[in-house]
Amino acid sequence: MSTGHVLLGLLVERPKHGYELKKEHDHRLPGSRPLAYGQVYATLQRLERDGWAEVAETLQEGGPERTVYAITDEGKAELDGWLERLEPPAPHVASPLFARVVVATLAGGGADGYLLRQRAAHLARMRELTLQKADGTPAQVLAADYALQHLDADLRWIETAIARLADLKEEIDA
């Protein structure tokens, strides 16, 4: 995910200050990692440097000074281009789950027990997400659906891995 592009998308509606962008990001993208305030302000500085956002005004409302940013025409063009680009399928397996299973097998401890515990953890998380969907906002339901689909794919892989562990162990021992 490009944090800069997400912030540009949040600025399309109207100019906003960093605190507001952080809160809106965390609300509109439930289930994703919350943004740190430092990340928001560093990203806004890069967007301004690149000509994709500009300072619209500076507010002083009884508290700290707040800089309000607006998306520029160049920023809107960049956002439109980003939204048109396809997200390439991952070219590599970058899963800690996969790495742990291989390393556990290499280390001689076997991965059967780990996979069964991981399966139970996945099922518990799936139950939590399913309950959250009952009274969630549309964005929360969409995020839960996304997470559920990924957990389901992991569960299918766990079942396949359990079935193939003997073959993997044999290959490693050879």
PDB file of C-alpha atoms in Angstrom:
ATOM      1  CA  MET A   1       0.000   0.000   0.000  1.00  0.00           C
ATOM      2  CA  SER A   2       1.248   3.463  -0.798  1.00  0.00           C
ATOM      3  CA  THR A   3       0.530   5.668   2.186  1.00  0.00           C
ATOM      4  CA  GLY A   4       1.000   8.760   0.046  1.00  0.00           C
ATOM      5  CA  HIS A   5      -1.630   7.633  -2.417  1.00  0.00           C
ATOM      6  CA  VAL A   6      -4.068   6.808   0.360  1.00  0.00           C
ATOM      7  CA  LEU A   7      -3.578  10.278   1.872  1.00  0.00           C
ATOM      8  CA  LEU A   8      -4.106  11.844  -1.555  1.00  0.00           C
ATOM      9  CA  GLY A   9      -7.340   9.875  -1.824  1.00  0.00           C
ATOM     10  CA  LEU A  10      -8.458  11.213   1.542  1.00  0.00           C
ATOM     11  CA  LEU A  11      -7.655  14.760   0.414  1.00  0.00           C
ATOM     12  CA  VAL A  12      -9.856  14.501  -2.690  1.00  0.00           C
ATOM     13  CA  GLU A  13     -12.968  15.176  -0.616  1.00  0.00           C
ATOM     14  CA  ARG A  14     -11.596  18.420   0.884  1.00  0.00           C
ATOM     15  CA  PRO A  15      -8.428  19.859   2.468  1.00  0.00           C
ATOM     16  CA  LYS A  16      -7.469  18.297   5.819  1.00  0.00           C
ATOM     17  CA  HIS A  17      -4.768  18.521   8.473  1.00  0.00           C
ATOM     18  CA  GLY A  18      -2.498  15.660   9.494  1.00  0.00           C
ATOM     19  CA  TYR A  19      -4.365  14.680  12.656  1.00  0.00           C
ATOM     20  CA  GLU A  20      -7.614  14.475  10.703  1.00  0.00           C
ATOM     21  CA  LEU A  21      -5.965  12.403   7.946  1.00  0.00           C
ATOM     22  CA  LYS A  22      -4.598   9.915  10.485  1.00  0.00           C
ATOM     23  CA  LYS A  23      -7.986   9.515  12.155  1.00  0.00           C
ATOM     24  CA  GLU A  24      -9.786   9.187   8.825  1.00  0.00           C
ATOM     25  CA  HIS A  25      -7.259   6.621   7.545  1.00  0.00           C
ATOM     26  CA  ASP A  26      -7.700   4.472  10.633  1.00  0.00           C
ATOM     27  CA  HIS A  27     -11.505   4.756  10.409  1.00  0.00           C
ATOM     28  CA  ARG A  28     -11.897   4.211   6.660  1.00  0.00           C
ATOM     29  CA  LEU A  29      -9.340   1.393   6.400  1.00  0.00           C
ATOM     30  CA  PRO A  30     -10.341  -0.784   9.361  1.00  0.00           C
ATOM     31  CA  GLY A  31      -8.211  -3.850   9.783  1.00  0.00           C
ATOM     32  CA  SER A  32      -5.119  -2.224   8.308  1.00  0.00           C
ATOM     33  CA  ARG A  33      -2.224  -1.144  10.455  1.00  0.00           C
ATOM     34  CA  PRO A  34      -2.982   2.254  12.017  1.00  0.00           C
ATOM     35  CA  LEU A  35      -0.784   5.071  10.766  1.00  0.00           C
ATOM     36  CA  ALA A  36       1.678   6.681  13.127  1.00  0.00           C
ATOM     37  CA  TYR A  37       1.389  10.458  13.341  1.00  0.00           C
ATOM     38  CA  GLY A  38       5.042  10.796  12.336  1.00  0.00           C
ATOM     39  CA  GLN A  39       4.375   8.751   9.214  1.00  0.00           C
ATOM     40  CA  VAL A  40       1.453  11.012   8.258  1.00  0.00           C
ATOM     41  CA  TYR A  41       3.483  14.210   8.607  1.00  0.00           C
ATOM     42  CA  ALA A  42       6.554  12.790   6.838  1.00  0.00           C
ATOM     43  CA  THR A  43       4.332  11.599   3.983  1.00  0.00           C
ATOM     44  CA  LEU A  44       2.610  14.993   3.736  1.00  0.00           C
ATOM     45  CA  GLN A  45       6.017  16.660   3.459  1.00  0.00           C
ATOM     46  CA  ARG A  46       6.962  14.286   0.595  1.00  0.00           C
ATOM     47  CA  LEU A  47       3.632  14.922  -1.144  1.00  0.00           C
ATOM     48  CA  GLU A  48       4.238  18.656  -0.874  1.00  0.00           C
ATOM     49  CA  ARG A  49       7.829  18.305  -2.105  1.00  0.00           C
ATOM     50  CA  ASP A  50       6.626  16.298  -5.127  1.00  0.00           C
ATOM     51  CA  GLY A  51       3.951  18.886  -5.941  1.00  0.00           C
ATOM     52  CA  TRP A  52       1.046  16.509  -5.214  1.00  0.00           C
ATOM     53  CA  ALA A  53      -0.230  18.379  -2.152  1.00  0.00           C
ATOM     54  CA  GLU A  54       0.043  21.945  -0.967  1.00  0.00           C
ATOM     55  CA  VAL A  55      -0.579  23.897   2.195  1.00  0.00           C
ATOM     56  CA  ALA A  56      -4.097  25.313   1.937  1.00  0.00           C
ATOM     57  CA  GLU A  57      -4.062  27.177   5.243  1.00  0.00           C
ATOM     58  CA  THR A  58      -2.718  27.202   8.759  1.00  0.00           C
ATOM     59  CA  LEU A  59      -5.248  27.144  11.603  1.00  0.00           C
ATOM     60  CA  GLN A  60      -4.827  28.199  15.214  1.00  0.00           C
ATOM     61  CA  GLU A  61      -7.903  27.112  17.191  1.00  0.00           C
ATOM     62  CA  GLY A  62      -6.881  27.395  20.807  1.00  0.00           C
ATOM     63  CA  GLY A  63      -4.484  24.460  20.535  1.00  0.00           C
ATOM     64  CA  PRO A  64      -1.443  23.718  18.485  1.00  0.00           C
ATOM     65  CA  GLU A  65      -1.140  25.233  15.034  1.00  0.00           C
ATOM     66  CA  ARG A  66      -2.557  22.925  12.348  1.00  0.00           C
ATOM     67  CA  THR A  67      -1.418  22.928   8.754  1.00  0.00           C
ATOM     68  CA  VAL A  68      -4.209  22.036   6.353  1.00  0.00           C
ATOM     69  CA  TYR A  69      -3.211  20.311   3.111  1.00  0.00           C
ATOM     70  CA  ALA A  70      -5.040  20.156  -0.209  1.00  0.00           C
ATOM     71  CA  ILE A  71      -4.438  17.889  -3.193  1.00  0.00           C
ATOM     72  CA  THR A  72      -3.036  19.648  -6.282  1.00  0.00           C
ATOM     73  CA  ASP A  73      -3.999  18.998  -9.893  1.00  0.00           C
ATOM     74  CA  GLU A  74      -0.730  17.047 -10.262  1.00  0.00           C
ATOM     75  CA  GLY A  75      -1.633  15.078  -7.149  1.00  0.00           C
ATOM     76  CA  LYS A  76      -5.064  14.247  -8.561  1.00  0.00           C
ATOM     77  CA  ALA A  77      -3.452  13.077 -11.812  1.00  0.00           C
ATOM     78  CA  GLU A  78      -0.997  10.924  -9.844  1.00  0.00           C
ATOM     79  CA  LEU A  79      -3.823   9.459  -7.755  1.00  0.00           C
ATOM     80  CA  ASP A  80      -5.872   8.685 -10.875  1.00  0.00           C
ATOM     81  CA  GLY A  81      -2.856   6.933 -12.422  1.00  0.00           C
ATOM     82  CA  TRP A  82      -2.236   4.923  -9.256  1.00  0.00           C
ATOM     83  CA  LEU A  83      -5.870   3.829  -9.140  1.00  0.00           C
ATOM     84  CA  GLU A  84      -5.622   2.614 -12.746  1.00  0.00           C
ATOM     85  CA  ARG A  85      -2.453   0.520 -12.200  1.00  0.00           C
ATOM     86  CA  LEU A  86      -3.003  -3.129 -11.408  1.00  0.00           C
ATOM     87  CA  GLU A  87      -1.542  -4.558  -8.230  1.00  0.00           C
ATOM     88  CA  PRO A  88       0.816  -7.285  -9.449  1.00  0.00           C
ATOM     89  CA  PRO A  89       0.383 -10.716  -7.901  1.00  0.00           C
ATOM     90  CA  ALA A  90       3.109 -11.395  -5.383  1.00  0.00           C
ATOM     91  CA  PRO A  91       6.079 -12.917  -7.232  1.00  0.00           C
ATOM     92  CA  HIS A  92       7.515 -14.566  -4.111  1.00  0.00           C
ATOM     93  CA  VAL A  93       6.280 -16.437  -1.079  1.00  0.00           C
ATOM     94  CA  ALA A  94       6.745 -13.920   1.716  1.00  0.00           C
ATOM     95  CA  SER A  95       4.789 -15.560   4.486  1.00  0.00           C
ATOM     96  CA  PRO A  96       6.159 -16.043   7.991  1.00  0.00           C
ATOM     97  CA  LEU A  97       3.859 -19.077   8.214  1.00  0.00           C
ATOM     98  CA  PHE A  98       5.558 -20.747   5.230  1.00  0.00           C
ATOM     99  CA  ALA A  99       9.055 -19.868   6.477  1.00  0.00           C
ATOM    100  CA  ARG A 100       8.345 -21.208   9.963  1.00  0.00           C
ATOM    101  CA  VAL A 101       7.101 -24.543   8.618  1.00  0.00           C
ATOM    102  CA  VAL A 102      10.194 -25.025   6.456  1.00  0.00           C
ATOM    103  CA  VAL A 103      12.584 -24.000   9.245  1.00  0.00           C
ATOM    104  CA  ALA A 104      10.807 -26.212  11.778  1.00  0.00           C
ATOM    105  CA  THR A 105      11.224 -29.144   9.402  1.00  0.00           C
ATOM    106  CA  LEU A 106      14.887 -28.276   8.766  1.00  0.00           C
ATOM    107  CA  ALA A 107      15.534 -28.017  12.497  1.00  0.00           C
ATOM    108  CA  GLY A 108      14.268 -31.545  12.948  1.00  0.00           C
ATOM    109  CA  GLY A 109      11.434 -30.690  15.296  1.00  0.00           C
ATOM    110  CA  GLY A 110       8.772 -31.225  12.705  1.00  0.00           C
ATOM    111  CA  ALA A 111       5.993 -28.828  11.926  1.00  0.00           C
ATOM    112  CA  ASP A 112       2.888 -30.959  12.491  1.00  0.00           C
ATOM    113  CA  GLY A 113       2.164 -29.620  15.958  1.00  0.00           C
ATOM    114  CA  TYR A 114       2.858 -26.061  14.898  1.00  0.00           C
ATOM    115  CA  LEU A 115       0.514 -26.355  11.918  1.00  0.00           C
ATOM    116  CA  LEU A 116      -2.280 -27.738  14.076  1.00  0.00           C
ATOM    117  CA  ARG A 117      -1.871 -24.889  16.585  1.00  0.00           C
ATOM    118  CA  GLN A 118      -1.768 -22.362  13.749  1.00  0.00           C
ATOM    119  CA  ARG A 119      -4.900 -23.894  12.263  1.00  0.00           C
ATOM    120  CA  ALA A 120      -6.695 -23.446  15.601  1.00  0.00           C
ATOM    121  CA  ALA A 121      -5.523 -19.817  15.816  1.00  0.00           C
ATOM    122  CA  HIS A 122      -6.754 -19.131  12.273  1.00  0.00           C
ATOM    123  CA  LEU A 123     -10.156 -20.646  13.037  1.00  0.00           C
ATOM    124  CA  ALA A 124     -10.465 -18.558  16.218  1.00  0.00           C
ATOM    125  CA  ARG A 125      -9.623 -15.375  14.288  1.00  0.00           C
ATOM    126  CA  MET A 126     -12.159 -16.312  11.607  1.00  0.00           C
ATOM    127  CA  ARG A 127     -14.852 -16.652  14.279  1.00  0.00           C
ATOM    128  CA  GLU A 128     -13.949 -13.187  15.660  1.00  0.00           C
ATOM    129  CA  LEU A 129     -14.115 -11.609  12.213  1.00  0.00           C
ATOM    130  CA  THR A 130     -17.433 -13.266  11.440  1.00  0.00           C
ATOM    131  CA  LEU A 131     -18.917 -11.832  14.655  1.00  0.00           C
ATOM    132  CA  GLN A 132     -17.536  -8.368  13.849  1.00  0.00           C
ATOM    133  CA  LYS A 133     -19.336  -8.402  10.511  1.00  0.00           C
ATOM    134  CA  ALA A 134     -22.742  -8.606  12.235  1.00  0.00           C
ATOM    135  CA  ASP A 135     -22.746  -4.979  13.373  1.00  0.00           C
ATOM    136  CA  GLY A 136     -19.885  -3.484  11.419  1.00  0.00           C
ATOM    137  CA  THR A 137     -19.864  -0.558   9.060  1.00  0.00           C
ATOM    138  CA  PRO A 138     -19.642  -1.345   5.336  1.00  0.00           C
ATOM    139  CA  ALA A 139     -15.886  -0.654   5.444  1.00  0.00           C
ATOM    140  CA  GLN A 140     -15.456  -2.954   8.464  1.00  0.00           C
ATOM    141  CA  VAL A 141     -17.438  -5.720   6.765  1.00  0.00           C
ATOM    142  CA  LEU A 142     -15.372  -5.362   3.595  1.00  0.00           C
ATOM    143  CA  ALA A 143     -12.147  -5.505   5.626  1.00  0.00           C
ATOM    144  CA  ALA A 144     -13.396  -8.570   7.516  1.00  0.00           C
ATOM    145  CA  ASP A 145     -14.323 -10.290   4.245  1.00  0.00           C
ATOM    146  CA  TYR A 146     -10.837  -9.610   2.904  1.00  0.00           C
ATOM    147  CA  ALA A 147      -9.189 -10.979   6.041  1.00  0.00           C
ATOM    148  CA  LEU A 148     -11.484 -14.022   6.077  1.00  0.00           C
ATOM    149  CA  GLN A 149     -10.603 -14.894   2.488  1.00  0.00           C
ATOM    150  CA  HIS A 150      -6.883 -14.726   3.290  1.00  0.00           C
ATOM    151  CA  LEU A 151      -7.296 -16.819   6.412  1.00  0.00           C
ATOM    152  CA  ASP A 152      -9.288 -19.358   4.403  1.00  0.00           C
ATOM    153  CA  ALA A 153      -6.467 -19.559   1.841  1.00  0.00           C
ATOM    154  CA  ASP A 154      -3.976 -20.081   4.687  1.00  0.00           C
ATOM    155  CA  LEU A 155      -6.162 -22.848   6.112  1.00  0.00           C
ATOM    156  CA  ARG A 156      -6.249 -24.634   2.757  1.00  0.00           C
ATOM    157  CA  TRP A 157      -2.445 -24.322   2.569  1.00  0.00           C
ATOM    158  CA  ILE A 158      -2.083 -25.648   6.143  1.00  0.00           C
ATOM    159  CA  GLU A 159      -4.087 -28.742   5.186  1.00  0.00           C
ATOM    160  CA  THR A 160      -1.921 -29.228   2.097  1.00  0.00           C
ATOM    161  CA  ALA A 161       1.254 -28.730   4.136  1.00  0.00           C
ATOM    162  CA  ILE A 162       0.208 -31.318   6.713  1.00  0.00           C
ATOM    163  CA  ALA A 163      -0.340 -33.784   3.876  1.00  0.00           C
ATOM    164  CA  ARG A 164       3.057 -33.010   2.301  1.00  0.00           C
ATOM    165  CA  LEU A 165       5.250 -32.821   5.401  1.00  0.00           C
ATOM    166  CA  ALA A 166       6.451 -36.374   5.054  1.00  0.00           C
ATOM    167  CA  ASP A 167       7.627 -35.626   1.513  1.00  0.00           C
ATOM    168  CA  LEU A 168       9.360 -32.442   2.657  1.00  0.00           C
ATOM    169  CA  LYS A 169      11.099 -34.261   5.512  1.00  0.00           C
ATOM    170  CA  GLU A 170      12.240 -36.959   3.095  1.00  0.00           C
ATOM    171  CA  GLU A 171      13.642 -34.317   0.722  1.00  0.00           C
ATOM    172  CA  ILE A 172      15.490 -32.552   3.536  1.00  0.00           C
ATOM    173  CA  ASP A 173      16.966 -35.801   4.858  1.00  0.00           C
ATOM    174  CA  ALA A 174      18.252 -36.782   1.426  1.00  0.00           C
TER     175      ALA A 174
END
